[in-house]
Amino acid sequence: MTLPDRPINICSLAWEGVFAVQFGLWHEPLKAAHRENDGAQHWTGGYAYTVSSAIWSECAYSGCLWCRFLEKHFLEELASRSSHWPIPGSDEIVTVRVGADHRSVIKPLGLFSGLLSIVVQYREDLHKKEFEVFTYAGMSRRWAKELIVRLLTPRGNCYVPDDPAAACIDGPLPIPRVNTPLIFAMAKTWMEECARDHEVCRRAETLDSAHWLPTRLVDCSDPRHVRIIETNDRMHGARYVTLSYVWGAGVSQAHRTTTANLSTYTRTGIATMSLPRTIRDAIYVARTLGFHLLWLDSLCIVQDSPEDKHREVASMCNVYRHAYLTIDAASAAGVDEGFLLDRPILLAPDMLLPFICPGCPEVTQEPRTGKVCFLTTAEMEDVAERRLVPFLKRNETSLRGWCLQEALLSTRSLVFDETTLSLRCQTAQRHVGLRENERQSLLALYDAVPLTDPGTAVLAGSDEWTKVRSKWHAIVKDYSGRSLSYRSDKLLACAAIAEVFAPHLGPGYVAGLWRSTLVADLLWESMDRHSGRRRPQEYPIAPSWSWASTNHPMRAVVTPLSRLQYMAEVVECNVALQDKNLPFGPIHQGGHLVLHAVLLPYIITDGHVEESEFNAKVIIDLERVRDVLIGAAHALSEPAVPGSGKMELHIICDYDDDDHDEGLRGVFFVPLMATEHQADEELADPGWIYGLLVARTEWSVRQSARFTDRGEVYQRVGFWWACGIWADGPVTPECRARTDAFLRLCKYVSEVDIVLV
């Protein structure tokens, strides 16, 4: 192979040796072996050469990047800490061996993916380091070669990859510029492949009404002057894209659609340059990808019309589900910022080394020179901290409540985050500038929720149903940690997601919970263990028993329902919707739940309250509770409880002002569920009990007038669990005995109707 001209910053020894053989990456991988005569370790495979310390230092001083690289990572470091290594500049001979680590792989099309190993040997002393191999190409796997073939124009020109090393090295670093013809060509090819090859994505597009269109769209045919249009039957089959973005705090909304300017926007249109930058960028991306119809809430919904808002929000599920693409402006914290700005360069240019690439027959037979960089594990960690991997950092749209349903319901999204560009669809997630170029999308919805025709659903209790229920809990956990500009949107901003799950988890949706599993759904806990979780002083947007009543992250206590016995029964559950056209939307005040269950007083061993990783760990005296509830005489006939009749309960309060120092006065335990004890199980199974903490609060007292025939009215103030284990000790048969004693106690106590608001 004829070598390209040698760069001025590479010495001839390195260029004609280690560079000419591509660092030995396609040789036999490096392997450690031991000599038979003396057992000394040596290395085989890769490419090896010898050089004196003097020549090495001289080349590095003259500017050779390879010699500087080795000097930095080996010679200087080893000479400073070991008297056995030659001093830089001496005539001692050093052997350098480079090649692929044995864990590396060669993928189709001859792509290298893995680690470069370098072994430097002086006499019998060996030192080995491993390096991740990256390119600055911005693309990975087959893109470098495929795009050359695909993008040939009739005149014979083509888009040449931004670095030819991408054809050989499957390890691109994020590229700083996402607004280039090459990037948009890649994005368009990704979308075409998704629409052609992904069965789940194709089915998501064609489900229900395949040619559904929103009420209004933005016509971007004229890039300088866009116009709002009312859709009609003549537009049957038209494709549109949507925008997912964050408006931002304190940003002017002067150009949003209102009843006053709607007719002007539909007749004469809007000057594009008068719109915020994020919207202008979305218009540019849509047009560049070949679309002229765009949907975004601030322009396609009449913002000062409650009727229009309610009607359009009710169809939000369809807006994103039937869009061909969602443009996700993940890097923009506000609508004025835009998302096509250059990304930060995470590595300095002097860390790049030349890489001789084989010729590409579609363009030229001559080899070309690309660029690669080698990063140690420590350097990789440093780059990762600066967000080389975008999914290590939650971007702007992943922090906002409204944006979750936009991401989940979209068939495919083009995500412009802070460091790279990604295509996320219901099947996979592909990145520009990451070795993991394709993987299962974390936001894929239809991998768990079957795409069924209307009127059909998975069988309740089946494995598929359990998977759907777990997916719902995972989504609620994510959603509860996101921010909303208005707390009143808590149920509204996830209504479209609930609509997708309703055929499988319904019928019946009450304030974020499902009627069919309502007792189990009451078991949720706060994930926020920090101070400052104060109960909102304004009116409740949901009853206290709903996770939607909280303003901090929560998670469901997911347990296999098949192994649980119910200790409570739902007598009544009543919530009133604010809009009957929004069955999964916000509710009026006054929603209540009536449980028929045991109400146990909060009686603990005197003064024994321990702080733990939970809000509190309390010790209850079962015998004392028995004496209070069922009488001492009857209690004497019961067998003694191991552990002096004591049992630990772990309490997680919903808010800090519900803690044991203040809010737990007059609190009751309400057991809801317990694991069934199977006869064939080991005696060491401790058994688990789950329940709620309820209390009379100022709000519940004010609501008592509505339930004069029901007795006391309570609010949920926390969650608790117990399993019979004592003082974090081992699981023993006595643990199960404690649990059984607690369950027997509950059976002796009369059940009552408990009203929760």
PDB file of N, CA and C in Angstrom, residues 47 273 300 630 647 686:
ATOM      1  N   TYR A  47       1.747  -5.381  16.687  1.00  0.00           N
ATOM      2  CA  TYR A  47       2.909  -4.929  15.928  1.00  0.00           C
ATOM      3  C   TYR A  47       3.938  -4.420  16.921  1.00  0.00           C
ATOM      4  N   MET A 273     -38.878  35.399  11.308  1.00  0.00           N
ATOM      5  CA  MET A 273     -37.854  36.015  12.144  1.00  0.00           C
ATOM      6  C   MET A 273     -38.426  36.647  13.409  1.00  0.00           C
ATOM      7  N   CYS A 300     -50.537  26.282  17.682  1.00  0.00           N
ATOM      8  CA  CYS A 300     -51.653  25.479  17.163  1.00  0.00           C
ATOM      9  C   CYS A 300     -52.802  25.341  18.147  1.00  0.00           C
ATOM     10  N   ILE A 630     -58.575  -5.363  72.370  1.00  0.00           N
ATOM     11  CA  ILE A 630     -59.443  -6.524  72.548  1.00  0.00           C
ATOM     12  C   ILE A 630     -59.561  -6.965  74.005  1.00  0.00           C
ATOM     13  N   MET A 647     -42.486  -5.464  67.612  1.00  0.00           N
ATOM     14  CA  MET A 647     -42.322  -5.592  66.165  1.00  0.00           C
ATOM     15  C   MET A 647     -41.901  -4.245  65.587  1.00  0.00           C
ATOM     16  N   PRO A 686     -39.964 -14.346  56.268  1.00  0.00           N
ATOM     17  CA  PRO A 686     -40.452 -13.464  57.335  1.00  0.00           C
ATOM     18  C   PRO A 686     -41.879 -12.986  57.121  1.00  0.00           C
TER      19      PRO A 686
END
